[in-house]
Amino acid sequence: MSSSAGTDQQSTNPPRRDDTRFPIEIWILVICGFIIAVGFGILAPALPTFAASFDVGVTAVSLTVSAFAFMRLLFAPTSGRLVTRWGERKVYFWGLIIVAVGTAVCGFATEYWQLLLFRSIGGIGSTMFTVSGVAMLIRLAPPAMRGRASGLWATSFLLGNITGPLIGGGLVEISIRLPFLVYGVAVLLAAFVSLIFLRNSTLADRGNDDADVTPLRVRDALRHPTYRAALASNFGNGWAVFGVRISLLPLFVVEVLRERESMAGISLAVFAAGNAIALTFSGRLADRIGRKPLALAGLLVSGGGTVWLGFTDSVTMFLIASVVAGIGSGLLSPPQSAVVADIIGNKGKGGPVLAGFQMAADVGAIIGPLVAGLLADSFSYGAAFGVTGLITLLAVFFWVPAPETLPRPVTTADEEPGTATELAPESGILSEAPEPPVGERVGGKPDQPDV
């Protein structure tokens, strides 16, 4: 773009928005995330027990978790393309609708295969709202606040996961099917909250001014070593947090610790509490000292805490280990998400790259419960949690040589208004051009100028 064009653009745009505050759309996403997570937390203690009620083994119980993740994985590339074609808001809404319906009908399943089928349908909607939600988050977050935005997004889910299992543990005592219905209603509520409050939001990928923006391809992002590191850590996080934690923790509580199903809900809430504690500061630290130090610390703490879980023999030690593992996951989540945002940028079309990042976690969530379930059946729960922790720790070897991607702060007084900070020079960023400006809010809508 010529300098004159840039000058004209600067003269016609309104003043740059305050990069120390989040736009209202991010807060709407946070509220919806909290509602979704409460429902998910309600379901978590019920799913393994409900699956086991069909007289199937630990591996088959774990398959109900893996099937959900498998459909997320299978549909992730399509979700990325849908975001590019339809826009984030529509994909987000319909994804939530699919999850709500798919989960609610699980409560009416009378055979194991029906539960497996309905959970799989829910996985399609899950990948739709996850990819589109993160795309909106990246698009709207100021570059200097990406870590905090990722932390805020994750905190909304974790606070819901603290509340949800406690409610779910009580609902299980009433009926093992009730949590599925409550979860469906909760996600339906989130869908209509997003429909009502985001209806006036115009997003970058639907704007006419972005028609000439070429989407960032996954193979181009894979050239970046820090993106590869984020994939490795997200794979381990998916294995441990989204897979094994959901499928094995409730069974471990009942079969090894000899506690009631309601204690499974408490253990999940304790893990989420540790996660939420870390998220109160990890996003800010990722924006201040860098993505890499926080990611490494998170992997070490999370992996160590997960290994410890398998060797606990009392409720007290089990809950302490759950807190430690949760803290590690909370340290890891903001920096690895911020890395992906750094690479895509505010103006970039990164649906496929986001889908690839999500797919790494989904692959882990598919393989993890199956491998851990086989280890628990054949050897012990200690072996299952031990291998899970080691998988998480392996990602350290990807992060150690990875360059930092934290954007450089603006240090010159003559920096062009509205121009985002650049990535650290050693990061190997794919484009050397400065990031385009974050959209200004005009009349309640984010206005995205031509760049």
Coordinates of C-alpha atoms in Angstrom, one line a residue:
M1 CA 0.0 0.0 0.0
S2 CA 1.4 3.4 -0.8
S3 CA 2.2 5.9 1.9
S4 CA -0.4 8.3 0.5
A5 CA -3.1 5.8 0.9
G6 CA -2.0 5.2 4.4
T7 CA -2.1 8.9 5.1
D8 CA -5.6 9.3 3.6
Q9 CA -6.8 6.4 5.7
Q10 CA -5.4 7.9 8.9
S11 CA -7.1 11.2 8.2
T12 CA -10.5 9.7 7.7
N13 CA -10.5 7.3 10.6
P14 CA -11.7 8.2 14.1
P15 CA -9.2 8.4 16.9
R16 CA -7.7 5.1 17.9
R17 CA -9.6 3.3 20.6
D18 CA -8.2 2.8 24.1
D19 CA -5.9 -0.3 23.9
T20 CA -6.1 -0.6 27.7
R21 CA -9.8 -1.6 27.6
F22 CA -11.5 -4.6 26.0
P23 CA -14.4 -4.0 23.5
I24 CA -17.8 -5.0 24.7
E25 CA -17.9 -8.0 22.3
I26 CA -15.1 -9.6 24.3
W27 CA -17.2 -9.3 27.5
I28 CA -20.2 -10.9 25.7
L29 CA -17.9 -13.8 24.7
V30 CA -16.8 -14.1 28.3
I31 CA -20.4 -14.2 29.6
C32 CA -21.3 -16.8 27.1
G33 CA -18.2 -18.8 27.9
F34 CA -19.2 -18.8 31.6
I35 CA -22.7 -20.1 30.8
I36 CA -21.3 -22.8 28.5
A37 CA -18.8 -23.9 31.1
V38 CA -21.3 -24.1 33.9
G39 CA -23.3 -26.5 31.8
F40 CA -20.2 -28.5 30.8
G41 CA -19.2 -28.7 34.5
I42 CA -22.7 -30.0 35.4
L43 CA -22.3 -32.7 32.8
A44 CA -18.7 -33.8 33.7
P45 CA -19.4 -35.9 36.8
A46 CA -22.4 -37.5 35.2
L47 CA -21.0 -38.7 31.8
P48 CA -18.7 -41.5 32.9
T49 CA -21.2 -42.9 35.4
F50 CA -24.0 -42.7 32.9
A51 CA -21.9 -44.5 30.2
A52 CA -20.9 -47.1 32.7
S53 CA -24.5 -47.8 33.5
F54 CA -24.8 -49.5 30.1
D55 CA -22.6 -52.3 31.5
V56 CA -19.4 -51.3 29.5
G57 CA -15.8 -51.2 30.6
V58 CA -13.5 -48.3 31.3
T59 CA -12.3 -48.2 27.7
A60 CA -15.9 -47.9 26.4
V61 CA -16.6 -45.2 29.0
S62 CA -13.5 -43.3 27.8
L63 CA -14.8 -43.6 24.2
T64 CA -17.7 -41.3 24.9
V65 CA -15.2 -38.6 25.6
S66 CA -13.0 -39.5 22.7
A67 CA -16.0 -39.6 20.3
F68 CA -16.9 -36.0 21.2
A69 CA -13.3 -35.0 20.5
F70 CA -13.0 -37.0 17.4
M71 CA -15.9 -35.2 15.8
R72 CA -14.4 -31.9 16.8
L73 CA -11.2 -33.0 15.1
L74 CA -13.0 -34.2 12.0
F75 CA -15.1 -31.1 11.6
A76 CA -12.4 -28.5 12.6
P77 CA -11.1 -27.8 9.0
T78 CA -14.7 -27.3 7.9
S79 CA -15.3 -25.0 10.8
G80 CA -12.4 -22.9 9.8
R81 CA -13.8 -22.6 6.3
L82 CA -17.2 -21.7 7.6
V83 CA -15.8 -18.9 9.7
T84 CA -14.1 -17.5 6.6
R85 CA -17.3 -17.8 4.5
W86 CA -20.1 -17.0 6.9
G87 CA -18.4 -15.0 9.6
E88 CA -17.7 -15.8 13.3
R89 CA -21.1 -14.7 14.7
K90 CA -23.3 -17.1 12.6
V91 CA -21.0 -20.0 13.1
Y92 CA -20.8 -19.3 16.8
F93 CA -24.6 -19.2 17.2
W94 CA -25.3 -22.4 15.2
G95 CA -22.5 -24.2 16.9
L96 CA -24.1 -23.6 20.2
I97 CA -27.5 -24.7 19.0
I98 CA -26.0 -28.0 17.8
V99 CA -24.3 -28.6 21.1
A100 CA -27.5 -27.8 23.1
V101 CA -29.6 -30.2 21.1
G102 CA -27.0 -33.0 20.9
T103 CA -26.4 -32.9 24.6
A104 CA -30.0 -32.7 25.7
V105 CA -31.0 -35.8 23.7
C106 CA -28.2 -37.7 25.5
G107 CA -30.4 -37.7 28.5
F108 CA -32.9 -39.8 26.6
A109 CA -30.5 -42.4 25.4
T110 CA -31.6 -46.0 26.2
E111 CA -28.5 -47.8 24.8
Y112 CA -24.8 -47.1 24.7
W113 CA -24.6 -46.6 21.0
Q114 CA -27.2 -43.8 21.2
L115 CA -25.2 -42.0 23.9
L116 CA -22.1 -42.3 21.6
L117 CA -24.0 -41.0 18.6
F118 CA -25.5 -38.0 20.4
R119 CA -22.2 -37.0 22.0
S120 CA -20.6 -37.2 18.5
I121 CA -23.2 -34.8 17.1
G122 CA -22.4 -32.4 20.0
G123 CA -18.8 -32.5 19.0
I124 CA -19.6 -30.9 15.6
G125 CA -21.2 -27.9 17.3
S126 CA -18.4 -27.7 19.8
T127 CA -15.7 -27.2 17.2
M128 CA -17.9 -24.6 15.4
F129 CA -18.4 -22.3 18.4
T130 CA -14.8 -22.8 19.6
V131 CA -13.1 -21.8 16.4
S132 CA -15.5 -18.9 15.8
G133 CA -15.3 -17.7 19.4
V134 CA -11.5 -17.7 19.4
A135 CA -11.5 -16.0 16.0
M136 CA -13.6 -13.2 17.4
L137 CA -11.4 -12.9 20.4
I138 CA -8.2 -12.6 18.3
R139 CA -9.9 -10.1 16.0
L140 CA -11.1 -7.8 18.7
A141 CA -8.3 -8.0 21.3
P142 CA -5.7 -5.2 21.2
P143 CA -2.2 -6.7 20.4
A144 CA -0.8 -5.6 23.8
M145 CA -3.6 -7.4 25.6
R146 CA -3.8 -10.7 23.8
G147 CA -2.5 -12.6 26.8
R148 CA -5.0 -11.0 29.1
A149 CA -7.8 -11.6 26.6
S150 CA -6.9 -15.2 26.3
G151 CA -6.7 -15.4 30.1
L152 CA -10.1 -13.7 30.5
W153 CA -11.7 -16.1 28.0
A154 CA -10.2 -19.1 29.8
T155 CA -11.2 -17.7 33.2
S156 CA -14.8 -17.6 32.1
F157 CA -14.8 -21.3 31.3
L158 CA -12.9 -22.2 34.4
L159 CA -15.2 -20.2 36.8
G160 CA -18.0 -22.1 35.1
N161 CA -16.2 -25.3 35.7
I162 CA -15.8 -24.5 39.4
T163 CA -19.5 -24.0 39.8
G164 CA -20.8 -26.6 37.3
P165 CA -19.4 -29.8 38.9
L166 CA -20.7 -28.8 42.3
I167 CA -24.2 -28.5 40.8
G168 CA -23.7 -31.6 38.7
G169 CA -22.7 -33.7 41.7
G170 CA -26.0 -32.8 43.3
L171 CA -28.0 -33.4 40.1
V172 CA -26.5 -36.8 39.8
E173 CA -28.0 -37.7 43.1
I174 CA -31.5 -36.8 41.8
S175 CA -31.1 -38.4 38.3
I176 CA -28.2 -39.5 36.2
R177 CA -30.0 -38.1 33.2
L178 CA -30.8 -34.7 34.6
P179 CA -27.3 -33.1 34.0
F180 CA -27.6 -33.6 30.2
L181 CA -30.9 -31.7 30.1
V182 CA -29.6 -28.9 32.3
Y183 CA -26.5 -28.6 30.1
G184 CA -28.6 -28.4 27.0
V185 CA -30.7 -25.6 28.4
A186 CA -27.5 -23.7 29.6
V187 CA -25.9 -23.8 26.1
L188 CA -29.2 -22.8 24.5
L189 CA -29.2 -19.8 26.8
A190 CA -25.7 -18.9 25.8
A191 CA -26.7 -19.1 22.1
F192 CA -29.4 -16.6 22.5
V193 CA -27.3 -14.3 24.6
S194 CA -24.8 -14.2 21.7
L195 CA -27.6 -13.7 19.2
I196 CA -29.1 -10.8 21.0
F197 CA -25.9 -8.9 22.1
L198 CA -23.7 -9.6 19.1
R199 CA -26.3 -8.9 16.4
N200 CA -24.8 -5.5 15.7
S201 CA -21.2 -6.6 15.5
T202 CA -19.6 -6.5 12.1
L203 CA -16.5 -8.8 12.0
A204 CA -13.4 -8.6 9.9
D205 CA -14.0 -11.6 7.8
R206 CA -17.4 -10.3 6.6
G207 CA -16.4 -6.8 5.8
N208 CA -16.0 -5.7 2.2
D209 CA -12.7 -4.0 3.0
D210 CA -11.2 -7.4 3.8
A211 CA -12.1 -9.1 0.6
D212 CA -8.5 -8.9 -0.6
V213 CA -7.0 -10.3 2.5
T214 CA -5.5 -13.8 1.9
P215 CA -6.2 -16.2 4.7
L216 CA -3.1 -17.5 6.6
R217 CA -2.5 -21.1 5.6
V218 CA -1.7 -23.8 8.1
R219 CA 1.4 -24.8 6.2
D220 CA 2.7 -21.2 6.4
A221 CA 2.0 -21.1 10.1
L222 CA 3.8 -24.4 10.6
R223 CA 7.0 -22.7 9.4
H224 CA 6.9 -20.8 12.7
P225 CA 8.6 -22.9 15.5
T226 CA 6.5 -21.3 18.2
Y227 CA 3.3 -22.3 16.5
R228 CA 4.7 -25.8 16.4
A229 CA 5.4 -25.5 20.1
A230 CA 1.9 -24.3 20.8
L231 CA 0.5 -27.3 18.9
A232 CA 2.6 -29.7 21.0
S233 CA 1.5 -28.1 24.3
N234 CA -2.1 -28.0 23.2
F235 CA -1.9 -31.7 22.3
G236 CA -0.7 -32.5 25.8
N237 CA -3.2 -30.2 27.4
G238 CA -6.0 -31.9 25.4
W239 CA -4.8 -35.3 26.4
A240 CA -4.7 -34.5 30.1
V241 CA -7.3 -31.8 30.7
F242 CA -10.0 -32.4 28.1
G243 CA -9.5 -36.2 27.9
V244 CA -8.2 -38.0 30.9
R245 CA -9.4 -35.6 33.5
I246 CA -13.0 -36.0 32.3
S247 CA -12.9 -39.7 31.6
L248 CA -10.7 -41.1 34.4
L249 CA -10.9 -38.7 37.4
P250 CA -14.5 -39.6 38.3
L251 CA -13.7 -43.4 38.0
F252 CA -10.6 -43.0 40.1
V253 CA -12.5 -41.3 42.8
V254 CA -15.1 -44.1 42.9
E255 CA -13.0 -47.2 42.3
V256 CA -9.7 -46.3 44.0
L257 CA -10.6 -43.8 46.7
R258 CA -13.9 -45.5 47.3
E259 CA -15.8 -42.2 47.5
R260 CA -19.3 -41.3 46.2
E261 CA -20.0 -39.9 42.8
S262 CA -20.5 -36.4 44.3
M263 CA -16.8 -36.4 45.3
A264 CA -16.0 -36.6 41.6
G265 CA -17.7 -33.3 41.1
I266 CA -15.8 -31.8 44.0
S267 CA -12.5 -33.0 42.5
L268 CA -13.3 -31.5 39.1
A269 CA -14.2 -28.2 40.8
V270 CA -10.9 -28.2 42.8
F271 CA -9.0 -28.6 39.6
A272 CA -10.9 -25.8 38.0
A273 CA -10.2 -23.6 41.1
G274 CA -6.5 -24.1 40.8
N275 CA -6.8 -23.3 37.1
A276 CA -8.8 -20.1 37.9
I277 CA -6.2 -19.0 40.5
A278 CA -3.4 -19.2 37.9
L279 CA -5.5 -17.4 35.3
T280 CA -5.8 -14.3 37.5
F281 CA -2.2 -13.4 36.8
S282 CA -0.9 -15.7 34.0
G283 CA -2.4 -13.6 31.1
R284 CA -1.0 -10.4 32.4
L285 CA 2.4 -12.0 32.9
A286 CA 2.3 -13.4 29.4
D287 CA 1.8 -9.8 28.1
R288 CA 4.6 -8.5 30.4
I289 CA 7.5 -11.0 30.4
G290 CA 6.6 -13.1 27.4
R291 CA 4.7 -16.1 26.2
K292 CA 7.6 -18.6 26.5
P293 CA 8.4 -18.4 30.2
L294 CA 4.8 -18.9 31.2
A295 CA 4.2 -21.8 28.8
L296 CA 7.3 -23.6 30.1
A297 CA 6.2 -23.1 33.8
G298 CA 2.7 -24.3 33.0
L299 CA 3.9 -27.5 31.3
L300 CA 6.2 -28.4 34.2
V301 CA 3.6 -27.8 36.9
S302 CA 0.8 -29.4 35.0
G303 CA 2.8 -32.5 34.0
G304 CA 4.1 -33.0 37.5
G305 CA 0.7 -32.6 39.1
T306 CA -0.8 -35.0 36.7
V307 CA 1.8 -37.7 37.5
W308 CA 1.2 -37.1 41.2
L309 CA -2.5 -37.7 40.8
G310 CA -2.1 -41.3 39.9
F311 CA -0.1 -42.1 43.1
T312 CA -2.4 -40.5 45.7
D313 CA -4.2 -42.8 48.1
S314 CA -6.3 -40.3 50.1
V315 CA -8.9 -37.7 49.3
T316 CA -6.7 -34.9 50.8
M317 CA -3.6 -35.7 48.7
F318 CA -5.8 -36.2 45.6
L319 CA -7.4 -32.8 46.0
I320 CA -4.0 -31.1 46.5
A321 CA -2.6 -32.8 43.4
S322 CA -5.7 -31.7 41.5
V323 CA -5.1 -28.0 42.5
V324 CA -1.4 -28.3 41.4
A325 CA -2.4 -29.7 38.0
G326 CA -5.1 -27.1 37.6
I327 CA -2.6 -24.3 38.4
G328 CA -0.2 -25.7 35.7
S329 CA -3.0 -25.7 33.1
G330 CA -3.9 -22.1 34.0
L331 CA -0.3 -21.0 33.5
L332 CA -0.2 -22.6 30.1
S333 CA -3.5 -21.6 28.5
P334 CA -3.0 -17.8 28.0
P335 CA 0.5 -17.9 26.5
Q336 CA -0.1 -20.7 24.0
S337 CA -3.3 -19.0 22.8
A338 CA -1.6 -15.6 22.7
V339 CA 1.1 -17.2 20.5
V340 CA -1.4 -18.2 17.9
A341 CA -3.0 -14.7 18.1
D342 CA 0.4 -13.1 17.6
I343 CA 1.0 -15.1 14.5
I344 CA -2.4 -14.5 12.9
G345 CA -2.7 -10.8 13.9
N346 CA -5.8 -8.7 14.4
K347 CA -6.5 -8.3 10.6
G348 CA -5.5 -11.7 9.5
K349 CA -7.9 -14.4 8.4
G350 CA -6.7 -17.3 10.5
G351 CA -9.7 -19.7 10.6
P352 CA -7.7 -22.7 9.3
V353 CA -4.7 -21.9 11.6
L354 CA -7.1 -21.7 14.6
A355 CA -8.7 -24.9 13.6
G356 CA -5.2 -26.5 13.4
F357 CA -4.5 -25.3 16.9
Q358 CA -7.7 -26.7 18.2
M359 CA -7.2 -30.0 16.4
A360 CA -4.0 -30.6 18.3
A361 CA -6.0 -30.5 21.5
D362 CA -8.7 -32.7 20.0
V363 CA -6.2 -35.3 18.9
G364 CA -4.9 -35.4 22.4
A365 CA -8.4 -35.7 23.8
I366 CA -9.2 -38.6 21.5
I367 CA -6.0 -40.6 22.1
G368 CA -5.6 -39.7 25.8
P369 CA -8.7 -41.3 27.2
L370 CA -8.3 -44.5 25.1
V371 CA -4.6 -45.0 26.0
A372 CA -5.2 -44.1 29.7
G373 CA -8.3 -46.3 29.8
L374 CA -6.3 -49.3 28.4
L375 CA -3.5 -48.6 30.9
A376 CA -6.0 -48.4 33.8
D377 CA -7.6 -51.7 32.7
S378 CA -4.4 -53.5 32.0
F379 CA -2.1 -52.1 34.7
S380 CA -3.2 -49.4 37.1
Y381 CA -4.5 -45.8 37.4
G382 CA -1.0 -44.8 38.4
A383 CA 0.3 -45.9 35.0
A384 CA -2.5 -44.1 33.3
F385 CA -1.9 -40.8 35.0
G386 CA 1.9 -41.2 34.8
V387 CA 1.9 -41.6 31.0
T388 CA -0.5 -38.7 30.8
G389 CA 1.8 -36.4 32.7
L390 CA 4.8 -37.5 30.7
I391 CA 3.0 -36.6 27.4
T392 CA 2.4 -33.1 28.8
L393 CA 6.1 -32.8 29.8
L394 CA 7.3 -33.8 26.3
A395 CA 6.0 -30.4 25.0
V396 CA 8.8 -28.7 26.9
F397 CA 11.3 -29.9 24.3
F398 CA 9.3 -27.9 21.6
W399 CA 9.1 -24.7 23.7
V400 CA 12.8 -24.5 24.8
P401 CA 14.1 -23.6 21.3
A402 CA 11.0 -21.7 20.3
P403 CA 11.4 -17.9 19.8
E404 CA 9.4 -15.3 21.7
T405 CA 6.4 -13.8 19.9
L406 CA 5.4 -11.1 22.4
P407 CA 4.8 -7.9 20.3
R408 CA 7.4 -5.1 20.9
P409 CA 6.0 -2.1 22.8
V410 CA 5.8 1.2 20.9
T411 CA 8.9 3.2 22.0
T412 CA 8.9 6.1 19.5
A413 CA 6.7 9.2 19.8
D414 CA 6.2 9.3 16.0
E415 CA 4.7 5.8 15.8
E416 CA 1.8 5.9 13.3
P417 CA -1.5 6.1 15.2
G418 CA -3.5 2.9 14.9
T419 CA -0.6 0.7 13.9
A420 CA -0.2 -2.4 16.1
T421 CA 3.1 -3.3 17.6
E422 CA 5.3 -5.8 15.8
L423 CA 6.4 -9.2 16.9
A424 CA 9.8 -9.6 18.4
P425 CA 12.4 -9.7 15.6
E426 CA 13.7 -13.2 16.5
S427 CA 10.2 -14.7 16.3
G428 CA 10.4 -15.5 12.6
I429 CA 7.1 -13.8 11.9
L430 CA 5.7 -14.7 8.5
S431 CA 5.1 -11.1 7.3
E432 CA 7.5 -8.2 8.0
A433 CA 4.8 -5.5 7.5
P434 CA 3.3 -3.9 10.7
E435 CA 0.0 -5.2 11.8
P436 CA -3.1 -3.2 10.5
P437 CA -5.0 -1.2 13.1
V438 CA -7.5 -2.7 15.4
G439 CA -11.0 -1.6 14.5
E440 CA -12.6 1.5 16.0
R441 CA -16.1 1.4 17.4
V442 CA -18.5 3.7 15.5
G443 CA -22.2 3.7 16.4
G444 CA -21.8 0.5 18.5
K445 CA -20.0 -1.4 15.7
P446 CA -16.4 -2.1 15.2
D447 CA -15.4 -0.3 12.0
Q448 CA -12.6 -2.0 10.1
P449 CA -10.8 0.5 7.7
D450 CA -9.1 -0.5 4.5
V451 CA -5.4 -1.1 4.9

